[in-house]
CSV table of C-alpha atoms and ligand atoms in Angstrom, one decimal:
chain,number,residue,atom,x,y,z
W,1393,UNK,CA,-45.9,39.6,-41.5
W,1394,UNK,CA,-43.1,37.0,-41.1
W,1395,UNK,CA,-43.2,34.7,-38.1
W,1396,UNK,CA,-40.5,33.0,-36.0
W,1397,UNK,CA,-41.1,29.5,-34.7
W,1398,UNK,CA,-40.1,28.5,-31.2
W,1399,UNK,CA,-40.2,24.8,-30.3
W,1400,UNK,CA,-40.4,23.9,-26.6
W,1401,UNK,CA,-41.3,20.4,-25.2
W,1402,UNK,CA,-42.6,19.3,-28.6
W,1403,UNK,CA,-44.9,22.3,-29.0
W,1404,UNK,CA,-44.4,25.0,-31.6
W,1405,UNK,CA,-45.2,28.7,-31.0
W,1406,UNK,CA,-45.4,31.3,-33.7
W,1407,UNK,CA,-44.0,34.7,-32.8
W,1408,UNK,CA,-44.4,37.7,-35.1
W,1409,UNK,CA,-41.2,39.4,-36.5
W,1410,UNK,CA,-41.2,43.2,-36.4
W,1411,UNK,CA,-39.0,45.1,-38.8
W,1412,UNK,CA,-37.8,48.7,-38.4
W,1413,UNK,CA,-37.2,51.3,-41.1
W,1414,UNK,CA,-33.5,50.4,-41.2
W,1415,UNK,CA,-34.4,46.7,-41.5
W,1416,UNK,CA,-33.5,45.8,-37.9
W,1417,UNK,CA,-35.6,42.7,-37.1
W,1418,UNK,CA,-37.0,41.7,-33.7
W,1419,UNK,CA,-39.1,38.8,-32.5
W,1420,UNK,CA,-42.1,40.1,-30.6
W,1421,UNK,CA,-42.4,37.9,-27.5
W,1422,UNK,CA,-45.2,40.0,-25.9
W,1423,UNK,CA,-47.7,37.1,-26.1
W,1424,UNK,CA,-45.2,34.3,-25.3
W,1425,UNK,CA,-46.0,33.9,-21.7
W,1426,UNK,CA,-49.7,33.8,-22.2
W,1427,UNK,CA,-49.3,31.1,-24.9
W,1428,UNK,CA,-46.6,29.0,-23.3
W,1429,UNK,CA,-45.9,30.1,-19.7
W,1430,UNK,CA,-42.4,30.9,-20.7
W,1431,UNK,CA,-40.6,34.2,-20.3
W,1432,UNK,CA,-37.3,35.3,-21.8
W,1433,UNK,CA,-34.1,35.9,-19.8
W,1434,UNK,CA,-31.7,38.6,-20.8
W,1435,UNK,CA,-29.7,40.2,-17.9
W,1436,UNK,CA,-28.6,43.7,-18.8
W,1437,UNK,CA,-31.1,43.7,-21.7
W,1438,UNK,CA,-28.2,43.2,-24.2
W,1439,UNK,CA,-30.6,41.6,-26.7
W,1440,UNK,CA,-33.9,43.1,-25.8
W,1441,UNK,CA,-35.8,45.9,-27.6
W,1442,UNK,CA,-37.8,47.8,-25.0
W,1443,UNK,CA,-39.8,50.0,-27.4
W,1444,UNK,CA,-40.2,51.2,-30.9
W,1445,UNK,CA,-38.5,54.6,-31.3
W,1446,UNK,CA,-38.0,57.0,-34.2
W,1447,UNK,CA,-35.5,59.4,-32.5
W,1448,UNK,CA,-32.0,57.9,-33.0
W,1449,UNK,CA,-30.5,55.2,-35.2
W,1450,UNK,CA,-27.3,53.4,-34.3
W,1451,UNK,CA,-25.6,50.7,-36.3
W,1452,UNK,CA,-22.9,49.5,-33.9
W,1453,UNK,CA,-21.1,47.3,-36.4
W,1454,UNK,CA,-20.7,50.1,-39.0
W,1455,UNK,CA,-20.1,52.9,-36.5
W,1456,UNK,CA,-23.2,54.8,-37.7
W,1457,UNK,CA,-25.2,57.3,-35.6
W,1458,UNK,CA,-28.1,59.4,-36.9
W,1459,UNK,CA,-30.5,61.8,-35.2
W,1460,UNK,CA,-33.9,61.7,-36.8
W,1461,UNK,CA,-32.2,60.4,-40.0
W,1462,UNK,CA,-29.4,63.0,-40.1
W,1463,UNK,CA,-25.8,61.6,-39.9
W,1464,UNK,CA,-24.0,62.8,-36.8
W,1465,UNK,CA,-21.0,64.0,-38.8
W,1466,UNK,CA,-23.2,66.3,-40.9
W,1467,UNK,CA,-25.0,67.7,-37.9
W,1468,UNK,CA,-21.7,68.2,-36.0
W,1469,UNK,CA,-20.1,70.1,-38.9
W,1470,UNK,CA,-22.5,73.1,-38.7
W,1471,UNK,CA,-25.4,72.8,-36.3
W,1472,UNK,CA,-26.2,74.8,-33.2
W,1473,UNK,CA,-27.0,72.8,-30.0
W,1474,UNK,CA,-30.4,74.4,-29.5
W,1475,UNK,CA,-31.6,73.7,-33.1
W,1476,UNK,CA,-30.6,70.0,-32.7
W,1477,UNK,CA,-32.5,69.9,-29.4
W,1478,UNK,CA,-35.6,71.0,-31.3
W,1479,UNK,CA,-35.1,68.4,-34.0
W,1480,UNK,CA,-34.7,65.6,-31.5
W,1481,UNK,CA,-37.7,66.6,-29.4
W,1482,UNK,CA,-40.2,67.6,-32.1
W,1483,UNK,CA,-39.0,65.3,-34.9
W,1484,UNK,CA,-38.2,67.9,-37.6
W,1485,UNK,CA,-35.9,70.9,-37.9
W,1486,UNK,CA,-37.5,74.1,-36.9
W,1487,UNK,CA,-38.3,76.7,-39.7
W,1488,UNK,CA,-36.8,80.2,-39.2
W,1489,UNK,CA,-39.8,81.4,-37.2
W,1490,UNK,CA,-39.9,78.4,-35.0
W,1491,UNK,CA,-36.2,78.6,-34.4
W,1492,UNK,CA,-36.3,82.3,-33.4
W,1493,UNK,CA,-39.1,81.6,-31.0
W,1494,UNK,CA,-37.4,78.5,-29.6
W,1495,UNK,CA,-34.1,80.4,-29.0
W,1496,UNK,CA,-36.0,83.4,-27.4
W,1497,UNK,CA,-37.9,81.0,-25.1
W,1498,UNK,CA,-34.7,79.2,-24.1
W,1499,UNK,CA,-33.1,82.5,-23.3
W,1500,UNK,CA,-36.0,83.9,-21.2
W,1501,UNK,CA,-36.3,80.9,-18.9
W,1502,UNK,CA,-32.8,80.6,-17.7
W,1503,UNK,CA,-33.2,82.1,-14.2
W,1504,UNK,CA,-33.8,79.9,-11.2
W,1505,UNK,CA,-36.5,80.8,-8.7
W,1506,UNK,CA,-34.7,82.8,-6.0
W,1507,UNK,CA,-35.9,80.4,-3.3
W,1508,UNK,CA,-34.0,77.6,-5.1
W,1509,UNK,CA,-30.7,79.3,-4.3
W,1510,UNK,CA,-31.2,78.4,-0.6
W,1511,UNK,CA,-31.0,74.7,-1.5
W,1512,UNK,CA,-27.4,75.2,-2.7
W,1513,UNK,CA,-26.5,76.7,0.7
W,1514,UNK,CA,-27.3,73.5,2.5
W,1515,UNK,CA,-24.7,71.3,0.7
W,1516,UNK,CA,-21.2,70.7,2.1
W,1517,UNK,CA,-18.5,72.3,-0.1
W,1518,UNK,CA,-17.3,68.9,-1.2
W,1519,UNK,CA,-20.7,67.7,-2.4
W,1520,UNK,CA,-20.5,66.0,-5.8
W,1521,UNK,CA,-22.3,68.3,-8.3
W,1522,UNK,CA,-24.1,65.2,-9.7
W,1523,UNK,CA,-25.8,64.8,-6.4
W,1524,UNK,CA,-26.9,68.5,-6.6
W,1525,UNK,CA,-28.0,68.1,-10.2
W,1526,UNK,CA,-30.2,65.1,-9.4
W,1527,UNK,CA,-31.8,66.7,-6.4
W,1528,UNK,CA,-32.3,70.1,-8.2
W,1529,UNK,CA,-33.9,68.5,-11.2
W,1530,UNK,CA,-36.5,66.7,-9.1
W,1531,UNK,CA,-36.9,69.9,-7.0
W,1532,UNK,CA,-37.9,71.9,-10.1
W,1533,UNK,CA,-41.2,69.9,-10.0
W,1534,UNK,CA,-42.1,71.6,-6.7
W,1535,UNK,CA,-41.9,75.0,-8.4
W,1536,UNK,CA,-43.5,74.2,-11.8
W,1537,UNK,CA,-46.7,72.3,-12.0
W,1538,UNK,CA,-46.4,69.3,-14.3
W,1539,UNK,CA,-49.7,69.5,-16.2
W,1540,UNK,CA,-50.6,66.7,-18.6
W,1541,UNK,CA,-51.5,68.9,-21.5
W,1542,UNK,CA,-49.1,69.6,-24.4
W,1543,UNK,CA,-48.8,73.3,-23.6
W,1544,UNK,CA,-47.6,72.6,-20.0
W,1545,UNK,CA,-45.2,70.0,-21.2
W,1546,UNK,CA,-43.8,72.3,-23.9
W,1547,UNK,CA,-43.2,75.0,-21.3
W,1548,UNK,CA,-41.5,72.6,-18.9
W,1549,UNK,CA,-39.3,71.4,-21.7
W,1550,UNK,CA,-38.1,74.9,-22.3
W,1551,UNK,CA,-37.6,75.5,-18.6
W,1552,UNK,CA,-35.5,72.4,-18.2
W,1553,UNK,CA,-33.2,73.0,-21.2
W,1554,UNK,CA,-32.8,76.7,-20.2
W,1555,UNK,CA,-32.3,76.2,-16.5
W,1556,UNK,CA,-30.2,73.0,-16.6
W,1557,UNK,CA,-27.1,75.1,-17.4
W,1558,UNK,CA,-27.9,77.6,-14.6
W,1559,UNK,CA,-28.2,74.7,-12.1
W,1560,UNK,CA,-24.9,73.2,-13.3
W,1561,UNK,CA,-23.0,76.5,-13.1
W,1562,UNK,CA,-24.5,77.3,-9.6
W,1563,UNK,CA,-23.5,73.8,-8.4
W,1564,UNK,CA,-19.9,74.6,-9.5
W,1565,UNK,CA,-19.8,78.1,-8.0
W,1566,UNK,CA,-21.1,76.6,-4.7
W,1567,UNK,CA,-18.3,74.0,-4.7
W,1568,UNK,CA,-15.6,76.7,-5.0
W,1569,UNK,CA,-17.3,79.2,-2.7
W,1570,UNK,CA,-17.7,81.9,-5.4
W,1571,UNK,CA,-20.9,84.0,-5.8
W,1572,UNK,CA,-23.4,82.8,-8.4
W,1573,UNK,CA,-23.2,84.6,-11.8
W,1574,UNK,CA,-26.6,85.2,-13.4
W,1575,UNK,CA,-27.4,84.3,-17.0
W,1576,UNK,CA,-27.0,87.0,-19.7
W,1577,UNK,CA,-29.6,87.0,-22.4
W,1578,UNK,CA,-27.4,88.2,-25.3
W,1579,UNK,CA,-25.3,85.0,-25.3
W,1580,UNK,CA,-25.8,81.6,-27.0
W,1581,UNK,CA,-26.6,78.6,-24.8
W,1582,UNK,CA,-23.0,77.4,-24.6
W,1583,UNK,CA,-21.5,80.9,-24.1
W,1584,UNK,CA,-24.0,81.7,-21.4
W,1585,UNK,CA,-23.1,78.6,-19.5
W,1586,UNK,CA,-19.3,79.3,-19.8
W,1587,UNK,CA,-19.8,82.8,-18.5
W,1588,UNK,CA,-21.9,81.6,-15.5
W,1589,UNK,CA,-19.1,79.0,-14.8
W,1590,UNK,CA,-16.1,81.2,-15.1
W,1591,UNK,CA,-16.9,84.9,-14.7
W,1592,UNK,CA,-16.1,86.6,-11.3
W,1593,UNK,CA,-17.6,89.9,-10.2
W,1594,UNK,CA,-14.1,91.5,-9.9
W,1595,UNK,CA,-13.0,91.0,-13.5
W,1596,UNK,CA,-14.4,91.4,-17.0
W,1597,UNK,CA,-15.1,88.1,-18.8
W,1598,UNK,CA,-15.2,87.4,-22.5
W,1599,UNK,CA,-16.3,84.0,-23.7
W,1600,UNK,CA,-13.5,82.4,-25.8
W,1601,UNK,CA,-15.1,81.5,-29.2
W,1602,UNK,CA,-12.9,78.4,-29.4
W,1603,UNK,CA,-14.4,77.1,-26.2
W,1604,UNK,CA,-17.9,78.1,-27.2
W,1605,UNK,CA,-17.6,76.1,-30.4
W,1606,UNK,CA,-16.0,73.2,-28.6
W,1607,UNK,CA,-18.9,73.1,-26.1
W,1608,UNK,CA,-21.5,73.3,-28.8
W,1609,UNK,CA,-19.9,70.2,-30.4
W,1610,UNK,CA,-19.6,68.3,-27.2
W,1611,UNK,CA,-23.3,69.0,-26.3
W,1612,UNK,CA,-24.5,67.9,-29.8
W,1613,UNK,CA,-22.5,64.7,-29.6
W,1614,UNK,CA,-23.9,63.8,-26.3
W,1615,UNK,CA,-27.6,64.6,-27.1
W,1616,UNK,CA,-29.0,61.1,-27.7
W,1617,UNK,CA,-28.0,57.5,-28.0
W,1618,UNK,CA,-31.2,55.5,-28.1
W,1619,UNK,CA,-32.0,53.1,-25.3
W,1620,UNK,CA,-28.8,53.5,-23.1
W,1621,UNK,CA,-28.8,53.1,-19.4
W,1622,UNK,CA,-29.9,56.6,-18.4
W,1623,UNK,CA,-32.4,57.0,-21.2
W,1624,UNK,CA,-34.0,53.6,-20.4
W,1625,UNK,CA,-34.1,54.6,-16.8
W,1626,UNK,CA,-35.8,57.9,-17.6
W,1627,UNK,CA,-38.3,56.1,-19.8
W,1628,UNK,CA,-38.9,53.5,-17.2
W,1629,UNK,CA,-39.7,56.0,-14.5
W,1630,UNK,CA,-41.9,58.0,-17.0
W,1631,UNK,CA,-43.8,54.7,-17.8
W,1632,UNK,CA,-45.2,54.8,-14.2
W,1633,UNK,CA,-46.7,58.2,-15.0
W,1634,UNK,CA,-44.1,60.2,-13.1
W,1635,UNK,CA,-43.6,63.8,-14.2
W,1636,UNK,CA,-40.9,65.1,-16.6
W,1637,UNK,CA,-38.7,66.5,-13.8
W,1638,UNK,CA,-38.8,63.3,-11.7
W,1639,UNK,CA,-38.1,61.1,-14.7
W,1640,UNK,CA,-35.1,63.2,-15.8
W,1641,UNK,CA,-33.8,63.3,-12.2
W,1642,UNK,CA,-33.7,59.5,-12.4
W,1643,UNK,CA,-31.8,59.8,-15.7
W,1644,UNK,CA,-29.2,61.9,-14.0
W,1645,UNK,CA,-28.7,59.3,-11.3
W,1646,UNK,CA,-28.3,56.5,-13.9
W,1647,UNK,CA,-25.8,58.6,-15.8
W,1648,UNK,CA,-23.6,59.1,-12.8
W,1649,UNK,CA,-22.1,55.6,-12.7
W,1650,UNK,CA,-18.6,54.9,-14.0
W,1651,UNK,CA,-19.8,52.3,-16.5
W,1652,UNK,CA,-21.9,55.1,-18.1
W,1653,UNK,CA,-21.5,58.9,-18.0
W,1654,UNK,CA,-19.1,58.8,-15.1
W,1655,UNK,CA,-16.5,57.2,-17.4
W,1656,UNK,CA,-15.3,60.7,-18.7
W,1657,UNK,CA,-14.1,61.6,-15.2
W,1658,UNK,CA,-12.5,58.1,-14.8
W,1659,UNK,CA,-10.6,58.5,-18.1
W,1660,UNK,CA,-8.8,61.6,-17.1
W,1661,UNK,CA,-8.1,60.2,-13.6
W,1662,UNK,CA,-6.7,57.0,-15.3
W,1663,UNK,CA,-4.5,59.1,-17.6
W,1664,UNK,CA,-3.3,61.2,-14.6
W,1665,UNK,CA,-2.5,58.0,-12.7
W,1666,UNK,CA,-0.4,56.5,-15.5
W,1667,UNK,CA,1.5,59.8,-15.9
W,1668,UNK,CA,2.1,60.5,-12.2
W,1669,UNK,CA,3.2,56.9,-11.6
W,1670,UNK,CA,5.8,57.1,-14.3
W,1671,UNK,CA,4.4,53.9,-15.8
W,1672,UNK,CA,3.8,53.2,-19.5
W,1673,UNK,CA,0.8,52.6,-21.6
W,1674,UNK,CA,1.9,49.1,-22.3
W,1675,UNK,CA,2.2,48.3,-18.6
W,1676,UNK,CA,-1.2,49.7,-18.0
W,1677,UNK,CA,-2.8,47.7,-20.8
W,1678,UNK,CA,-1.2,44.5,-19.5
W,1679,UNK,CA,-2.8,45.3,-16.1
W,1680,UNK,CA,-6.1,45.7,-17.8
W,1681,UNK,CA,-5.7,42.4,-19.6
W,1682,UNK,CA,-4.9,40.6,-16.4
W,1683,UNK,CA,-8.2,42.2,-15.0
W,1684,UNK,CA,-6.2,43.2,-12.0
W,1685,UNK,CA,-8.7,44.2,-9.3
W,1686,UNK,CA,-11.3,44.8,-12.0
W,1687,UNK,CA,-9.1,47.4,-13.8
W,1688,UNK,CA,-10.6,48.5,-17.1
W,1689,UNK,CA,-9.5,50.7,-19.9
W,1690,UNK,CA,-11.9,53.5,-19.2
W,1691,UNK,CA,-13.4,55.2,-22.3
W,1692,UNK,CA,-13.1,51.9,-24.2
W,1693,UNK,CA,-15.8,49.5,-25.1
W,1694,UNK,CA,-19.4,49.9,-25.7
W,1695,UNK,CA,-22.5,47.7,-25.5
W,1696,UNK,CA,-23.6,48.7,-29.0
W,1697,UNK,CA,-20.5,49.8,-30.9
W,1698,UNK,CA,-18.3,46.9,-32.1
W,1699,UNK,CA,-16.5,49.3,-34.3
W,1700,UNK,CA,-15.3,53.0,-33.9
W,1701,UNK,CA,-17.8,55.1,-32.0
W,1702,UNK,CA,-18.3,58.0,-34.5
W,1703,UNK,CA,-18.5,60.5,-31.6
W,1704,UNK,CA,-15.0,59.4,-30.4
W,1705,UNK,CA,-13.6,60.0,-33.9
W,1706,UNK,CA,-15.1,63.5,-34.1
W,1707,UNK,CA,-13.8,64.3,-30.6
W,1708,UNK,CA,-10.3,63.1,-31.3
W,1709,UNK,CA,-10.2,65.4,-34.4
W,1710,UNK,CA,-11.8,68.2,-32.3
W,1711,UNK,CA,-9.2,67.8,-29.6
W,1712,UNK,CA,-6.4,68.3,-32.1
W,1713,UNK,CA,-8.2,71.3,-33.6
W,1714,UNK,CA,-8.9,73.0,-30.3
W,1715,UNK,CA,-5.4,72.5,-28.9
W,1716,UNK,CA,-4.0,73.7,-32.2
W,1717,UNK,CA,-6.1,76.9,-32.1
W,1718,UNK,CA,-5.2,77.6,-28.5
W,1719,UNK,CA,-1.5,76.9,-29.2
W,1720,UNK,CA,-1.2,74.6,-26.2
W,1721,UNK,CA,0.0,71.1,-25.7
W,1722,UNK,CA,-1.5,68.8,-23.1
W,1723,UNK,CA,0.6,65.8,-22.2
W,1724,UNK,CA,-2.6,63.9,-21.4
W,1725,UNK,CA,-3.7,64.2,-25.0
W,1726,UNK,CA,-0.5,62.6,-26.2
W,1727,UNK,CA,-0.8,59.9,-23.6
W,1728,UNK,CA,-4.4,59.2,-24.6
W,1729,UNK,CA,-3.4,58.8,-28.2
W,1730,UNK,CA,-0.6,56.4,-27.2
W,1731,UNK,CA,-2.9,54.4,-25.0
W,1732,UNK,CA,-5.5,54.2,-27.8
W,1733,UNK,CA,-2.8,53.0,-30.3
W,1734,UNK,CA,-1.5,50.4,-27.8
W,1735,UNK,CA,-5.0,49.0,-27.2
W,1736,UNK,CA,-6.1,49.0,-30.8
W,1737,UNK,CA,-3.0,46.9,-31.7
W,1738,UNK,CA,-3.5,44.4,-28.9
W,1739,UNK,CA,-5.3,41.1,-29.5
W,1740,UNK,CA,-7.3,41.4,-26.2
W,1741,UNK,CA,-9.0,44.6,-27.5
W,1742,UNK,CA,-9.1,43.4,-31.1
W,1743,UNK,CA,-10.8,40.1,-30.3
W,1744,UNK,CA,-13.4,41.8,-28.0
W,1745,UNK,CA,-14.0,44.6,-30.6
W,1746,UNK,CA,-13.2,47.3,-28.0
W,1747,UNK,CA,-12.7,50.8,-29.4
W,1748,UNK,CA,-12.6,54.3,-27.8
W,1749,UNK,CA,-16.1,55.6,-26.9
W,1750,UNK,CA,-17.4,59.1,-26.5
W,1751,UNK,CA,-15.8,59.4,-23.1
W,1752,UNK,CA,-12.2,58.8,-24.2
W,1753,UNK,CA,-11.5,62.3,-25.5
W,1754,UNK,CA,-14.3,64.4,-24.1
W,1755,UNK,CA,-12.6,64.8,-20.7
W,1756,UNK,CA,-9.4,66.1,-22.2
W,1757,UNK,CA,-11.3,68.8,-24.0
W,1758,UNK,CA,-13.3,69.7,-20.9
W,1759,UNK,CA,-10.0,70.0,-19.0
W,1760,UNK,CA,-8.6,72.4,-21.6
W,1761,UNK,CA,-11.7,74.6,-21.1
W,1762,UNK,CA,-11.0,74.7,-17.3
W,1763,UNK,CA,-13.9,72.5,-16.3
W,1764,UNK,CA,-12.9,70.5,-13.2
W,1765,UNK,CA,-13.0,66.7,-13.3
W,1766,UNK,CA,-15.9,66.3,-10.9
W,1767,UNK,CA,-18.1,68.5,-13.3
W,1768,UNK,CA,-17.4,66.2,-16.4
W,1769,UNK,CA,-20.5,64.0,-15.8
W,1770,UNK,CA,-22.6,67.1,-15.2
W,1771,UNK,CA,-21.5,68.3,-18.7
W,1772,UNK,CA,-22.8,64.9,-20.0
W,1773,UNK,CA,-26.1,65.7,-18.3
W,1774,UNK,CA,-26.4,69.0,-20.0
W,1775,UNK,CA,-25.9,67.3,-23.4
W,1776,UNK,CA,-28.1,64.3,-22.8
W,1777,UNK,CA,-31.0,66.1,-21.1
W,1778,UNK,CA,-32.8,67.1,-24.3
W,1779,UNK,CA,-32.4,63.5,-25.5
W,1780,UNK,CA,-34.2,62.2,-22.4
W,1781,UNK,CA,-36.9,64.8,-23.0
W,1782,UNK,CA,-37.4,63.6,-26.6
W,1783,UNK,CA,-37.9,60.0,-25.2
W,1784,UNK,CA,-40.3,61.2,-22.5
W,1785,UNK,CA,-42.3,63.0,-25.1
W,1786,UNK,CA,-42.3,60.0,-27.5
W,1787,UNK,CA,-43.3,57.6,-24.7
W,1788,UNK,CA,-46.3,59.8,-23.8
W,1789,UNK,CA,-48.0,59.2,-27.1
W,1790,UNK,CA,-46.7,55.7,-27.7
W,1791,UNK,CA,-49.7,53.3,-28.1
W,1792,UNK,CA,-47.5,50.5,-26.6
W,1793,UNK,CA,-46.8,52.5,-23.5
W,1794,UNK,CA,-47.4,50.3,-20.5
W,1795,UNK,CA,-45.7,50.5,-17.1
W,1796,UNK,CA,-42.2,49.0,-17.5
W,1797,UNK,CA,-42.2,45.9,-15.4
W,1798,UNK,CA,-39.7,43.1,-16.3
W,1799,UNK,CA,-40.1,39.6,-14.9
W,1800,UNK,CA,-37.5,37.4,-13.3
W,1801,UNK,CA,-36.4,33.8,-12.9
W,1802,UNK,CA,-36.6,33.2,-9.2
W,1803,UNK,CA,-33.6,31.4,-7.7
W,1804,UNK,CA,-34.3,31.7,-4.0
W,1805,UNK,CA,-35.5,29.3,-1.3
W,1806,UNK,CA,-38.5,27.2,-2.1
W,1807,UNK,CA,-41.4,27.3,0.3
W,1808,UNK,CA,-40.5,26.6,4.0
W,1809,UNK,CA,-42.5,27.0,7.2
W,1810,UNK,CA,-42.1,30.1,9.5
W,1811,UNK,CA,-41.7,28.9,13.1
W,1812,UNK,CA,-42.3,31.5,15.8
W,1813,UNK,CA,-39.1,32.9,17.4
W,1814,UNK,CA,-38.1,31.5,20.8
W,1815,UNK,CA,-38.2,35.0,22.4
P,2129,ACO,N1,-11.4,47.4,-20.6
P,2129,ACO,C1,-11.0,46.1,-20.5
P,2129,ACO,N2,-11.9,45.1,-20.9
P,2129,ACO,C2,-13.1,45.4,-21.3
P,2129,ACO,C3,-13.5,46.8,-21.4
P,2129,ACO,C4,-12.6,47.8,-21.0
P,2129,ACO,N3,-13.0,49.1,-21.1
P,2129,ACO,N4,-14.8,46.8,-21.8
P,2129,ACO,C5,-15.1,45.5,-22.0
P,2129,ACO,N5,-14.1,44.7,-21.7
P,2129,ACO,C6,-14.0,43.2,-21.8
P,2129,ACO,C7,-14.8,42.5,-20.6
P,2129,ACO,O1,-14.0,42.3,-19.5
P,2129,ACO,C8,-15.3,41.3,-21.3
P,2129,ACO,O2,-14.2,40.4,-21.4
P,2129,ACO,P1,-14.4,38.8,-21.1
P,2129,ACO,O3,-15.1,38.3,-22.3
P,2129,ACO,O4,-12.9,38.3,-21.1
P,2129,ACO,O5,-15.1,38.7,-19.9
P,2129,ACO,C9,-15.6,41.7,-22.7
P,2129,ACO,O6,-14.8,42.9,-23.0
P,2129,ACO,C10,-17.1,42.2,-22.9
P,2129,ACO,O7,-17.3,43.2,-22.0
P,2129,ACO,P2,-18.7,43.4,-21.2
P,2129,ACO,O8,-18.4,44.1,-19.9
P,2129,ACO,O9,-19.5,42.1,-21.2
P,2129,ACO,O10,-19.4,44.4,-22.2
P,2129,ACO,P3,-20.7,45.3,-21.8
P,2129,ACO,O11,-21.4,45.5,-23.1
P,2129,ACO,O12,-21.5,44.6,-20.7
P,2129,ACO,O13,-20.1,46.6,-21.2
P,2129,ACO,C11,-19.2,48.8,-21.1
P,2129,ACO,C12,-20.0,47.8,-21.9
P,2129,ACO,C13,-19.9,49.0,-19.7
P,2129,ACO,C14,-19.2,50.2,-21.7
P,2129,ACO,C15,-17.7,48.3,-20.9
P,2129,ACO,O14,-17.1,48.2,-22.2
P,2129,ACO,C16,-16.9,49.2,-20.0
P,2129,ACO,O15,-17.0,49.0,-18.7
P,2129,ACO,N6,-16.2,50.2,-20.5
P,2129,ACO,C17,-15.4,51.1,-19.7
P,2129,ACO,C18,-16.3,52.1,-19.1
P,2129,ACO,C19,-16.7,53.1,-20.1
P,2129,ACO,O16,-15.9,53.7,-20.9
P,2129,ACO,N7,-18.0,53.4,-20.1
P,2129,ACO,C20,-18.6,54.4,-21.0
P,2129,ACO,C21,-19.5,53.8,-22.1
P,2129,ACO,S1,-20.1,55.0,-23.2
P,2129,ACO,C22,-21.3,55.7,-22.3
P,2129,ACO,O17,-22.0,55.2,-21.5
P,2129,ACO,C23,-21.4,57.1,-22.6
């Protein structure tokens, strides 16, 4: 095994170099503190590997994304969401029998316990559906025991993937004051969700196959993205021994932020602001460059991708295809393309290697499907949840699994005496 040498205060420390299957190399500093008293400092973990993982590979310089070795472009061209969930969680594609069983299980477990419906009643109408999702996800643990054995975990995995869409649709129905629509077993996972979102008792509802396909693609593209903020959060919570539902609820909370999954909502709001203000893309880009009040070009930039995010490329093409099939034009799509072109030809973005990310075009497609802006991040949850599950399952059997507990460099007051208060 190769070693790296670190020299501090005239002493040399040998540190092993670990190599992954795609030849990524890392210096293992696990023993550094014991040997030297030193720790490493890396705010935001930009250069820190937290684990070994065999789920997803990203090459941010080349714009490559693979799930379990399969290129995202090939998966996206023909796969069904539920099959890819199985691949990510269990490591291999299911055979025909496994797939039939998996789909049947995911269909049979879609109902929520009737008592859970009462929880929805307590929320104010304006409650953000992400708050409801996080609370409901953790609440599931009070209905379903989280046993440590494989069988209990497998059952809870099925429950979560099946029920997450029911939770999301119920949160939406609650926010608009409509009655809940129960799942229908004859439908695919995406179609079932769309029906629970948009059907009303007074009228017949047919799922539009264009929307069903679009949602299938969106869900697949959001499934996993290695050690991102929400996945790392879910893994960190799981490392304490917390159950699957609690760990995933933490993932939902981490995803909510505008620097992460909340960016898809912010992109559409940004485009709407540019449009309604009568301003131009150029003027907005100049504002971003001046860093006016922290203004950022939402849906642009990524910690890992320093080239095109392959998911953004697929979604841009999908947006054109979907709008073409529906025969509609959305001024926001044209505006997004203009904004992208303006940024991609501007030195500020070129020098910093800022490209559109997955959130840049996803919101425009959700909008076309009739999904309201405040549900966009919930849509991200639905896609990412099976990825979090794959990581939870991987962590469980990881021989390196210790409680996640970073260290710090203390910068506060040095020791001082505590004098008793005068009163
Ligand atoms: N608009 C304008 N400037 C940007 C942007 C942006 N979207 N993203 C990065 N920059 C600039 C920073 O200001 C910084 O410039 P500086 O060197 O002059 O200070 C430089 O590019 C590096 O940016 P960092 O913030 O250090 O990059 P980091 O890796 O920490 O952040 C992040 C990545 C959070 C995604 C960032 O690019 C961002 O805020 N983007 C907008 C929000 C967004 O789209 N988030 C979704 C990401 S994908 C996902 O989570 C699903």
